[in-house]
């Protein structure tokens, strides 16, 4: 009688963990059967991109970063793209690292090119653009410098009083 109770409790716990695991995968919009293709993008600097960061095209998530490797003085980022987008990325597309929020998280953005005849194929290695990723603190510092250069002491006091 006791062993049946323990088996029932164990089975219930196993089912709960399975539902939790597959529920998280469902909410993240990931499946195990989703077929993907991979290609490499070479950058001068990856600017903080990590494995599992998003790859987006026109604002839609189409894949993830699956790895990185150093090639000479540059670094290659392996991208894993969902197969439903595999033949929709023109070879002349611009690929760059973009900052997504003020906290500094980044993703790889693909801006489609105009070539409708040639597409990025699985296993290709292409060159990426290193865009300047400016931080919010840098922007605030530049704004403060411009204020100091533009206004005198009386105007600065008036701005402080207005803000307060």
PDB file of C-alpha atoms in Angstrom:
ATOM      1  CA  UNK A   1       0.000   0.000   0.000  1.00  0.00           C
ATOM      2  CA  UNK A   2       2.812   2.425   0.913  1.00  0.00           C
ATOM      3  CA  UNK A   3       4.761   1.713  -2.260  1.00  0.00           C
ATOM      4  CA  UNK A   4       1.722   2.562  -4.420  1.00  0.00           C
ATOM      5  CA  UNK A   5       1.428   5.883  -2.591  1.00  0.00           C
ATOM      6  CA  UNK A   6       5.134   6.663  -3.203  1.00  0.00           C
ATOM      7  CA  UNK A   7       4.864   5.704  -6.868  1.00  0.00           C
ATOM      8  CA  UNK A   8       1.800   7.941  -7.234  1.00  0.00           C
ATOM      9  CA  UNK A   9       3.579  10.898  -5.579  1.00  0.00           C
ATOM     10  CA  UNK A  10       6.677  10.362  -7.712  1.00  0.00           C
ATOM     11  CA  UNK A  11       4.621  10.177 -10.886  1.00  0.00           C
ATOM     12  CA  UNK A  12       2.746  13.347  -9.928  1.00  0.00           C
ATOM     13  CA  UNK A  13       6.023  15.224  -9.309  1.00  0.00           C
ATOM     14  CA  UNK A  14       7.448  13.995 -12.631  1.00  0.00           C
ATOM     15  CA  UNK A  15       4.342  15.124 -14.525  1.00  0.00           C
ATOM     16  CA  UNK A  16       4.450  18.538 -12.799  1.00  0.00           C
ATOM     17  CA  UNK A  17       8.103  19.037 -13.778  1.00  0.00           C
ATOM     18  CA  UNK A  18       7.376  17.986 -17.372  1.00  0.00           C
ATOM     19  CA  UNK A  19       4.441  20.403 -17.632  1.00  0.00           C
ATOM     20  CA  UNK A  20       6.568  23.193 -16.136  1.00  0.00           C
ATOM     21  CA  UNK A  21       9.479  22.514 -18.529  1.00  0.00           C
ATOM     22  CA  UNK A  22       7.349  22.335 -21.668  1.00  0.00           C
ATOM     23  CA  UNK A  23       5.277  25.322 -20.511  1.00  0.00           C
ATOM     24  CA  UNK A  24       8.411  27.465 -20.249  1.00  0.00           C
ATOM     25  CA  UNK A  25       9.523  26.312 -23.710  1.00  0.00           C
ATOM     26  CA  UNK A  26       6.064  27.150 -25.082  1.00  0.00           C
ATOM     27  CA  UNK A  27       6.080  30.626 -23.520  1.00  0.00           C
ATOM     28  CA  UNK A  28       9.537  31.285 -24.990  1.00  0.00           C
ATOM     29  CA  UNK A  29       8.175  30.261 -28.407  1.00  0.00           C
ATOM     30  CA  UNK A  30      10.736  27.468 -28.783  1.00  0.00           C
ATOM     31  CA  UNK A  31      10.133  23.914 -29.881  1.00  0.00           C
ATOM     32  CA  UNK A  32      12.369  20.877 -30.140  1.00  0.00           C
ATOM     33  CA  UNK A  33      11.395  20.032 -33.725  1.00  0.00           C
ATOM     34  CA  UNK A  34      12.063  23.511 -35.135  1.00  0.00           C
ATOM     35  CA  UNK A  35      14.571  23.093 -37.951  1.00  0.00           C
ATOM     36  CA  UNK A  36      17.301  25.683 -38.294  1.00  0.00           C
ATOM     37  CA  UNK A  37      20.219  26.592 -40.479  1.00  0.00           C
ATOM     38  CA  UNK A  38      23.472  28.231 -39.438  1.00  0.00           C
ATOM     39  CA  UNK A  39      25.915  30.696 -40.908  1.00  0.00           C
ATOM     40  CA  UNK A  40      28.768  32.840 -39.599  1.00  0.00           C
ATOM     41  CA  UNK A  41      29.113  36.601 -39.472  1.00  0.00           C
ATOM     42  CA  UNK A  42      32.596  38.087 -38.991  1.00  0.00           C
ATOM     43  CA  UNK A  43      32.950  41.256 -36.895  1.00  0.00           C
ATOM     44  CA  UNK A  44      35.933  43.329 -35.744  1.00  0.00           C
ATOM     45  CA  UNK A  45      34.481  43.385 -32.212  1.00  0.00           C
ATOM     46  CA  UNK A  46      31.378  41.627 -30.850  1.00  0.00           C
ATOM     47  CA  UNK A  47      30.675  44.400 -28.304  1.00  0.00           C
ATOM     48  CA  UNK A  48      29.304  42.103 -25.595  1.00  0.00           C
ATOM     49  CA  UNK A  49      27.187  39.683 -27.640  1.00  0.00           C
ATOM     50  CA  UNK A  50      26.765  36.355 -25.826  1.00  0.00           C
ATOM     51  CA  UNK A  51      25.536  32.912 -26.752  1.00  0.00           C
ATOM     52  CA  UNK A  52      21.705  32.764 -26.900  1.00  0.00           C
ATOM     53  CA  UNK A  53      21.307  36.487 -27.652  1.00  0.00           C
ATOM     54  CA  UNK A  54      18.584  37.192 -30.204  1.00  0.00           C
ATOM     55  CA  UNK A  55      18.905  37.667 -33.945  1.00  0.00           C
ATOM     56  CA  UNK A  56      16.215  39.964 -35.357  1.00  0.00           C
ATOM     57  CA  UNK A  57      15.258  40.964 -38.877  1.00  0.00           C
ATOM     58  CA  UNK A  58      12.961  43.969 -39.276  1.00  0.00           C
ATOM     59  CA  UNK A  59      12.219  43.783 -35.546  1.00  0.00           C
ATOM     60  CA  UNK A  60      11.100  40.119 -35.580  1.00  0.00           C
ATOM     61  CA  UNK A  61      13.092  37.480 -33.738  1.00  0.00           C
ATOM     62  CA  UNK A  62      14.269  34.937 -36.299  1.00  0.00           C
ATOM     63  CA  UNK A  63      17.079  33.173 -34.463  1.00  0.00           C
ATOM     64  CA  UNK A  64      19.782  33.113 -31.808  1.00  0.00           C
ATOM     65  CA  UNK A  65      23.538  33.384 -31.448  1.00  0.00           C
ATOM     66  CA  UNK A  66      24.835  29.829 -31.116  1.00  0.00           C
ATOM     67  CA  UNK A  67      28.554  30.443 -30.612  1.00  0.00           C
ATOM     68  CA  UNK A  68      31.652  32.530 -31.269  1.00  0.00           C
ATOM     69  CA  UNK A  69      35.163  31.839 -32.483  1.00  0.00           C
ATOM     70  CA  UNK A  70      38.282  33.925 -33.050  1.00  0.00           C
ATOM     71  CA  UNK A  71      39.580  34.049 -36.614  1.00  0.00           C
ATOM     72  CA  UNK A  72      42.889  35.934 -36.756  1.00  0.00           C
ATOM     73  CA  UNK A  73      42.253  39.516 -35.607  1.00  0.00           C
ATOM     74  CA  UNK A  74      38.472  39.212 -36.003  1.00  0.00           C
ATOM     75  CA  UNK A  75      35.720  37.256 -34.334  1.00  0.00           C
ATOM     76  CA  UNK A  76      33.065  35.116 -36.014  1.00  0.00           C
ATOM     77  CA  UNK A  77      29.592  34.797 -34.546  1.00  0.00           C
ATOM     78  CA  UNK A  78      27.612  31.657 -35.383  1.00  0.00           C
ATOM     79  CA  UNK A  79      23.950  32.448 -35.998  1.00  0.00           C
ATOM     80  CA  UNK A  80      21.202  29.826 -35.929  1.00  0.00           C
ATOM     81  CA  UNK A  81      18.185  30.986 -37.951  1.00  0.00           C
ATOM     82  CA  UNK A  82      14.729  29.394 -38.139  1.00  0.00           C
ATOM     83  CA  UNK A  83      14.279  27.575 -41.473  1.00  0.00           C
ATOM     84  CA  UNK A  84      11.150  29.547 -42.312  1.00  0.00           C
ATOM     85  CA  UNK A  85      13.480  32.543 -42.887  1.00  0.00           C
ATOM     86  CA  UNK A  86      16.347  30.637 -44.530  1.00  0.00           C
ATOM     87  CA  UNK A  87      15.838  31.783 -48.102  1.00  0.00           C
ATOM     88  CA  UNK A  88      14.577  35.242 -47.242  1.00  0.00           C
ATOM     89  CA  UNK A  89      17.871  36.870 -46.171  1.00  0.00           C
ATOM     90  CA  UNK A  90      19.517  38.512 -49.210  1.00  0.00           C
ATOM     91  CA  UNK A  91      23.305  38.168 -49.465  1.00  0.00           C
ATOM     92  CA  UNK A  92      23.750  41.978 -49.516  1.00  0.00           C
ATOM     93  CA  UNK A  93      21.975  42.435 -46.159  1.00  0.00           C
ATOM     94  CA  UNK A  94      23.552  44.598 -43.474  1.00  0.00           C
ATOM     95  CA  UNK A  95      24.196  42.691 -40.251  1.00  0.00           C
ATOM     96  CA  UNK A  96      25.210  44.627 -37.160  1.00  0.00           C
ATOM     97  CA  UNK A  97      25.173  44.516 -33.379  1.00  0.00           C
ATOM     98  CA  UNK A  98      22.488  46.749 -31.880  1.00  0.00           C
ATOM     99  CA  UNK A  99      21.723  47.820 -28.329  1.00  0.00           C
ATOM    100  CA  UNK A 100      18.134  46.995 -27.383  1.00  0.00           C
ATOM    101  CA  UNK A 101      17.636  48.942 -24.156  1.00  0.00           C
ATOM    102  CA  UNK A 102      19.279  51.365 -21.748  1.00  0.00           C
ATOM    103  CA  UNK A 103      20.571  48.492 -19.599  1.00  0.00           C
ATOM    104  CA  UNK A 104      22.983  47.514 -22.370  1.00  0.00           C
ATOM    105  CA  UNK A 105      21.521  44.225 -23.626  1.00  0.00           C
ATOM    106  CA  UNK A 106      22.348  43.645 -27.264  1.00  0.00           C
ATOM    107  CA  UNK A 107      21.156  41.637 -30.233  1.00  0.00           C
ATOM    108  CA  UNK A 108      22.182  41.119 -33.836  1.00  0.00           C
ATOM    109  CA  UNK A 109      20.052  43.063 -36.306  1.00  0.00           C
ATOM    110  CA  UNK A 110      19.709  42.041 -39.941  1.00  0.00           C
ATOM    111  CA  UNK A 111      18.634  44.761 -42.363  1.00  0.00           C
ATOM    112  CA  UNK A 112      17.608  43.061 -45.630  1.00  0.00           C
ATOM    113  CA  UNK A 113      19.354  44.028 -48.836  1.00  0.00           C
ATOM    114  CA  UNK A 114      17.926  44.487 -52.328  1.00  0.00           C
ATOM    115  CA  UNK A 115      19.322  41.364 -54.056  1.00  0.00           C
ATOM    116  CA  UNK A 116      16.318  39.084 -54.648  1.00  0.00           C
ATOM    117  CA  UNK A 117      18.321  36.434 -56.507  1.00  0.00           C
ATOM    118  CA  UNK A 118      21.101  35.566 -54.034  1.00  0.00           C
ATOM    119  CA  UNK A 119      20.446  34.595 -50.441  1.00  0.00           C
ATOM    120  CA  UNK A 120      22.573  33.597 -47.444  1.00  0.00           C
ATOM    121  CA  UNK A 121      22.944  29.818 -47.512  1.00  0.00           C
ATOM    122  CA  UNK A 122      23.670  27.395 -44.652  1.00  0.00           C
ATOM    123  CA  UNK A 123      27.378  27.381 -43.777  1.00  0.00           C
ATOM    124  CA  UNK A 124      28.155  30.733 -45.450  1.00  0.00           C
ATOM    125  CA  UNK A 125      30.571  33.170 -43.821  1.00  0.00           C
ATOM    126  CA  UNK A 126      29.766  36.825 -44.398  1.00  0.00           C
ATOM    127  CA  UNK A 127      31.052  40.144 -43.122  1.00  0.00           C
ATOM    128  CA  UNK A 128      29.132  42.129 -40.510  1.00  0.00           C
ATOM    129  CA  UNK A 129      29.122  45.871 -39.861  1.00  0.00           C
ATOM    130  CA  UNK A 130      30.477  47.201 -36.585  1.00  0.00           C
ATOM    131  CA  UNK A 131      28.053  49.972 -35.716  1.00  0.00           C
ATOM    132  CA  UNK A 132      28.904  52.339 -32.920  1.00  0.00           C
ATOM    133  CA  UNK A 133      26.908  51.349 -29.861  1.00  0.00           C
ATOM    134  CA  UNK A 134      26.660  54.415 -27.655  1.00  0.00           C
ATOM    135  CA  UNK A 135      25.618  54.090 -24.057  1.00  0.00           C
ATOM    136  CA  UNK A 136      23.068  56.285 -22.334  1.00  0.00           C
ATOM    137  CA  UNK A 137      25.685  57.678 -19.938  1.00  0.00           C
ATOM    138  CA  UNK A 138      27.800  58.756 -22.893  1.00  0.00           C
ATOM    139  CA  UNK A 139      24.790  60.567 -24.381  1.00  0.00           C
ATOM    140  CA  UNK A 140      24.069  62.332 -21.085  1.00  0.00           C
ATOM    141  CA  UNK A 141      27.737  63.333 -20.788  1.00  0.00           C
ATOM    142  CA  UNK A 142      27.710  64.809 -24.294  1.00  0.00           C
ATOM    143  CA  UNK A 143      24.488  66.676 -23.497  1.00  0.00           C
ATOM    144  CA  UNK A 144      26.030  68.115 -20.323  1.00  0.00           C
ATOM    145  CA  UNK A 145      29.111  69.275 -22.294  1.00  0.00           C
ATOM    146  CA  UNK A 146      26.901  71.015 -24.853  1.00  0.00           C
ATOM    147  CA  UNK A 147      24.992  72.752 -22.046  1.00  0.00           C
ATOM    148  CA  UNK A 148      28.245  73.965 -20.492  1.00  0.00           C
ATOM    149  CA  UNK A 149      29.496  75.274 -23.836  1.00  0.00           C
ATOM    150  CA  UNK A 150      26.211  76.926 -24.818  1.00  0.00           C
ATOM    151  CA  UNK A 151      24.902  78.601 -21.683  1.00  0.00           C
ATOM    152  CA  UNK A 152      26.386  80.978 -19.147  1.00  0.00           C
ATOM    153  CA  UNK A 153      26.186  80.665 -15.363  1.00  0.00           C
ATOM    154  CA  UNK A 154      22.873  82.567 -15.117  1.00  0.00           C
ATOM    155  CA  UNK A 155      21.162  80.280 -17.658  1.00  0.00           C
ATOM    156  CA  UNK A 156      22.524  77.189 -15.882  1.00  0.00           C
ATOM    157  CA  UNK A 157      20.986  78.382 -12.602  1.00  0.00           C
ATOM    158  CA  UNK A 158      17.665  78.991 -14.353  1.00  0.00           C
ATOM    159  CA  UNK A 159      17.725  75.457 -15.822  1.00  0.00           C
ATOM    160  CA  UNK A 160      18.488  73.982 -12.381  1.00  0.00           C
ATOM    161  CA  UNK A 161      15.618  75.934 -10.830  1.00  0.00           C
ATOM    162  CA  UNK A 162      13.258  74.819 -13.593  1.00  0.00           C
ATOM    163  CA  UNK A 163      14.206  71.154 -13.089  1.00  0.00           C
ATOM    164  CA  UNK A 164      13.792  71.424  -9.318  1.00  0.00           C
TER     165      UNK A 164
END
